[in-house]
């Protein structure tokens, strides 16, 4: 079952912040975040593992709440280059070594 | 180092035709997988493989077959194409447990079934 992402789409002005959420109905082992530009392949941003710390990547960071089976991606002081579709991918606690299931995506547009 | 290479980039099929989408990686990755991407549906897992000779089904396996005879290659076969299989297909690979490590994606194959 796919994780659910919210919001489905968001429009920002340069310099504004955004939060993208990812929720699963299954106990999670890992959460991945990817960004996809239009017409291109998804590109890896970061992985958060069960029991791990909040991760950061330039002005993009993420958290993983194991109890709520949720992850959030934080984009601060957004830049035009942040535009794209963001996907979370989840690994199940009880299916390690197996499937990585992605959410439906969140389309982010950053305007000048 | 080419990474993950998919061929063809574009394909138009008639309903009922069969074809094979090719995927090759040169990073010696154990894990490979196929996803389809449709508007509003995100990336949905079709089949995946944890190593040569081992494959398993994903979320939407019906109408597709895979095999993994070598570490490098993971072809996806459409047995009898249907319009519902019109989509963009992505192949991905990763070093080991796909849940622990970064997945590298190919550039995709855009398939249209008429």
Short mmCIF file of C-alpha atoms in Angstrom, two decimals:
data_model
loop_
_atom_site.label_atom_id
_atom_site.label_comp_id
_atom_site.label_asym_id
_atom_site.label_seq_id
_atom_site.Cartn_x
_atom_site.Cartn_y
_atom_site.Cartn_z
CA UNK A 1 0.00 0.00 0.00
CA UNK A 2 1.39 3.36 -1.06
CA UNK A 3 2.32 5.98 1.56
CA UNK A 4 0.23 9.14 1.38
CA UNK A 5 1.90 12.48 0.71
CA UNK A 6 0.54 15.92 1.52
CA UNK A 7 0.07 18.41 0.14
CA UNK A 8 -0.34 17.24 -3.45
CA UNK A 9 0.99 20.53 -4.77
CA UNK A 10 2.46 23.72 -3.38
CA UNK A 11 3.51 27.04 -4.91
CA UNK A 12 6.16 29.16 -3.24
CA UNK A 13 7.98 32.41 -3.80
CA UNK A 14 11.76 32.32 -3.65
CA UNK A 15 12.93 32.41 -0.05
CA UNK A 16 9.76 30.88 1.42
CA UNK A 17 9.68 27.63 3.38
CA UNK A 18 7.70 24.45 2.74
CA UNK A 19 6.96 21.16 4.49
CA UNK A 20 6.01 17.96 2.69
CA UNK A 21 4.57 15.11 4.71
CA UNK A 22 4.60 11.35 4.11
CA UNK A 23 2.38 8.96 6.09
CA UNK A 24 2.24 5.18 6.03
CA UNK A 25 -0.22 2.65 7.42
CA UNK A 26 2.63 0.17 7.92
CA UNK A 27 5.41 0.04 10.50
CA UNK A 28 8.38 1.58 8.75
CA UNK A 29 12.04 0.67 8.62
CA UNK A 30 13.17 3.45 6.34
CA UNK A 31 11.98 6.52 4.48
CA UNK A 32 13.63 7.77 1.31
CA UNK A 33 13.18 11.18 -0.31
CA UNK A 34 13.68 11.83 -4.04
CA UNK A 35 13.18 14.83 -6.30
CA UNK A 36 12.21 14.59 -9.96
CA UNK A 37 12.49 17.42 -12.46
CA UNK A 38 10.06 17.38 -15.38
CA UNK A 39 11.08 14.80 -17.98
CA UNK A 40 13.99 13.51 -15.90
CA UNK A 41 14.70 10.58 -13.61
CA UNK A 42 14.12 10.82 -9.84
CA UNK A 43 17.24 11.87 -7.93
CA UNK A 44 18.07 10.77 -4.40
CA UNK A 45 17.95 13.35 -1.60
CA UNK A 46 18.28 11.38 1.64
CA UNK A 47 17.39 8.26 3.64
CA UNK A 48 16.11 8.15 7.20
CA UNK A 49 16.33 4.86 9.05
CA UNK A 50 14.45 3.61 12.07
CA UNK A 51 16.29 4.78 15.16
CA UNK A 52 18.32 7.28 13.15
CA UNK A 53 18.67 11.03 13.51
CA UNK A 54 17.09 13.83 11.57
CA UNK A 55 19.00 14.33 8.33
CA UNK A 56 20.01 17.50 6.56
CA UNK A 57 21.15 18.35 3.04
CA UNK A 58 21.99 22.01 2.38
CA UNK A 59 18.71 23.78 3.15
CA UNK A 60 16.69 20.61 2.86
CA UNK A 61 16.19 18.41 5.92
CA UNK A 62 13.87 15.64 7.01
CA UNK A 63 12.55 13.96 10.12
CA UNK A 64 11.17 10.48 10.79
CA UNK A 65 8.56 9.85 13.47
CA UNK A 66 8.58 6.07 13.91
CA UNK A 67 5.65 5.98 16.30
CA UNK A 68 3.39 7.88 13.92
CA UNK A 69 4.89 6.18 10.84
CA UNK A 70 5.42 9.58 9.30
CA UNK A 71 8.20 11.57 7.74
CA UNK A 72 8.42 15.25 6.89
CA UNK A 73 10.69 17.00 4.39
CA UNK A 74 11.59 20.60 5.23
CA UNK A 75 12.69 23.03 2.52
CA UNK A 76 13.89 26.36 3.87
CA UNK A 77 14.63 29.56 1.99
CA UNK A 78 13.50 27.90 -1.24
CA UNK A 79 15.36 28.47 -4.48
CA UNK A 80 14.12 28.21 -8.07
CA UNK A 81 16.14 24.99 -8.39
CA UNK A 82 13.95 23.33 -5.76
CA UNK A 83 11.05 23.12 -8.21
CA UNK A 84 10.03 19.58 -9.09
CA UNK A 85 8.05 16.64 -7.80
CA UNK A 86 9.10 15.19 -4.45
CA UNK A 87 8.53 11.54 -3.67
CA UNK A 88 8.84 9.65 -0.43
CA UNK A 89 9.64 5.95 -0.60
CA UNK A 90 9.07 3.64 2.35
CA UNK A 91 10.59 0.36 3.45
CA UNK A 92 8.48 -1.84 5.67
CA UNK A 93 9.74 -2.95 9.08
CA UNK A 94 8.58 -6.48 8.38
CA UNK A 95 9.88 -6.79 4.83
CA UNK A 96 13.49 -5.78 5.07
CA UNK A 97 15.46 -6.42 1.96
CA UNK A 98 12.36 -6.16 -0.12
CA UNK A 99 10.17 -3.55 -1.63
CA UNK A 100 10.59 0.19 -1.66
CA UNK A 101 7.13 1.71 -2.13
CA UNK A 102 6.70 5.32 -3.25
CA UNK A 103 3.99 7.85 -2.53
CA UNK A 104 2.05 9.69 -5.21
CA UNK A 105 4.34 12.72 -5.14
CA UNK A 106 4.13 16.41 -4.20
CA UNK A 107 4.60 18.97 -6.96
CA UNK A 108 6.57 21.98 -5.76
CA UNK A 109 6.80 25.17 -7.83
CA UNK A 110 9.08 28.00 -6.77
CA UNK A 111 8.38 31.34 -8.44
CA UNK A 112 10.72 34.37 -8.62
CA UNK B 1 30.55 4.78 -15.87
CA UNK B 2 27.10 4.95 -17.48
CA UNK B 3 24.99 4.14 -14.37
CA UNK B 4 21.57 2.76 -15.27
CA UNK B 5 20.78 2.63 -18.98
CA UNK B 6 17.29 2.04 -20.34
CA UNK B 7 16.37 1.35 -23.95
CA UNK B 8 14.41 2.40 -25.87
CA UNK B 9 13.60 5.94 -24.69
CA UNK B 10 10.31 6.03 -26.59
CA UNK B 11 8.10 3.27 -27.97
CA UNK B 12 4.67 3.05 -29.57
CA UNK B 13 2.97 -0.35 -29.59
CA UNK B 14 -0.28 -1.64 -30.94
CA UNK B 15 -2.65 -3.44 -28.59
CA UNK B 16 -1.69 -7.09 -28.34
CA UNK B 17 1.94 -6.65 -29.36
CA UNK B 18 4.73 -7.79 -27.08
CA UNK B 19 8.03 -6.12 -26.38
CA UNK B 20 10.93 -6.03 -23.95
CA UNK B 21 12.17 -2.93 -22.17
CA UNK B 22 15.87 -3.19 -21.52
CA UNK B 23 17.69 -2.11 -18.37
CA UNK B 24 21.39 -2.42 -17.71
CA UNK B 25 23.59 -1.14 -14.89
CA UNK B 26 27.37 -1.08 -14.63
CA UNK B 27 27.69 -0.44 -10.89
CA UNK B 28 27.60 -4.10 -9.80
CA UNK B 29 24.39 -3.48 -7.87
CA UNK B 30 22.54 -6.47 -6.43
CA UNK B 31 19.12 -4.84 -6.30
CA UNK B 32 17.18 -3.85 -9.40
CA UNK B 33 13.56 -2.86 -9.83
CA UNK B 34 11.01 -1.63 -12.33
CA UNK B 35 8.51 1.16 -11.66
CA UNK B 36 5.79 2.70 -13.76
CA UNK B 37 4.85 6.35 -13.39
CA UNK B 38 1.38 7.63 -14.16
CA UNK B 39 -0.04 11.13 -13.46
CA UNK B 40 -1.25 11.40 -9.87
CA UNK B 41 -0.13 7.85 -9.05
CA UNK B 42 3.52 8.42 -8.36
CA UNK B 43 5.98 5.55 -8.85
CA UNK B 44 4.46 2.11 -8.56
CA UNK B 45 6.64 -0.97 -8.19
CA UNK B 46 6.13 -3.63 -10.87
CA UNK B 47 8.81 -6.24 -10.15
CA UNK B 48 12.12 -6.30 -8.35
CA UNK B 49 15.16 -8.50 -8.02
CA UNK B 50 17.55 -9.02 -5.11
CA UNK B 51 20.19 -10.71 -7.25
CA UNK B 52 20.78 -12.81 -10.32
CA UNK B 53 18.20 -15.57 -10.57
CA UNK B 54 15.88 -14.04 -7.92
CA UNK B 55 12.84 -11.94 -8.71
CA UNK B 56 9.63 -11.02 -6.93
CA UNK B 57 6.41 -9.15 -7.59
CA UNK B 58 5.73 -5.57 -6.65
CA UNK B 59 2.46 -3.66 -6.39
CA UNK B 60 1.31 -3.91 -10.02
CA UNK B 61 2.88 -7.03 -11.62
CA UNK B 62 0.01 -8.17 -13.86
CA UNK B 63 0.83 -8.12 -17.56
CA UNK B 64 4.58 -7.97 -17.00
CA UNK B 65 7.33 -10.58 -16.74
CA UNK B 66 10.93 -10.25 -15.62
CA UNK B 67 14.01 -12.40 -15.37
CA UNK B 68 17.50 -11.75 -14.03
CA UNK B 69 20.12 -13.97 -15.60
CA UNK B 70 23.03 -11.60 -14.89
CA UNK B 71 23.81 -8.97 -12.27
CA UNK B 72 23.92 -6.26 -14.95
CA UNK B 73 20.63 -6.78 -16.81
CA UNK B 74 16.99 -6.75 -15.75
CA UNK B 75 14.63 -6.73 -18.77
CA UNK B 76 10.90 -6.11 -18.44
CA UNK B 77 8.62 -7.96 -20.84
CA UNK B 78 5.13 -6.91 -21.82
CA UNK B 79 3.37 -10.06 -22.95
CA UNK B 80 0.35 -8.55 -24.73
CA UNK B 81 0.31 -4.77 -24.58
CA UNK B 82 -2.86 -2.99 -23.49
CA UNK B 83 -3.70 0.74 -23.51
CA UNK B 84 -3.67 0.65 -19.69
CA UNK B 85 0.07 -0.01 -19.92
CA UNK B 86 0.69 3.38 -21.48
CA UNK B 87 3.10 4.93 -18.98
CA UNK B 88 6.64 6.01 -18.27
CA UNK B 89 8.75 3.11 -17.04
CA UNK B 90 11.76 3.55 -14.79
CA UNK B 91 14.40 1.01 -13.90
CA UNK B 92 16.38 1.48 -10.68
CA UNK B 93 19.29 -0.22 -8.98
CA UNK B 94 20.96 -0.07 -5.58
CA UNK B 95 23.99 -1.62 -3.88
CA UNK B 96 22.26 -3.90 -1.42
CA UNK B 97 19.10 -3.76 0.59
CA UNK B 98 16.98 -1.31 -1.38
CA UNK B 99 15.54 0.03 1.85
CA UNK B 100 18.96 1.03 3.20
CA UNK B 101 20.70 2.59 0.27
CA UNK B 102 20.24 5.13 -2.47
CA UNK B 103 18.45 3.98 -5.61
CA UNK B 104 19.84 5.08 -8.97
CA UNK B 105 17.24 5.53 -11.69
CA UNK B 106 17.53 5.23 -15.44
CA UNK B 107 16.21 7.99 -17.71
CA UNK B 108 12.95 6.19 -18.36
CA UNK B 109 11.09 4.66 -21.29
CA UNK B 110 7.94 6.42 -22.47
CA UNK B 111 5.55 3.76 -23.78
CA UNK B 112 2.35 4.43 -25.64
CA UNK B 113 -0.05 1.59 -26.47
CA UNK B 114 -2.63 2.39 -29.13
#
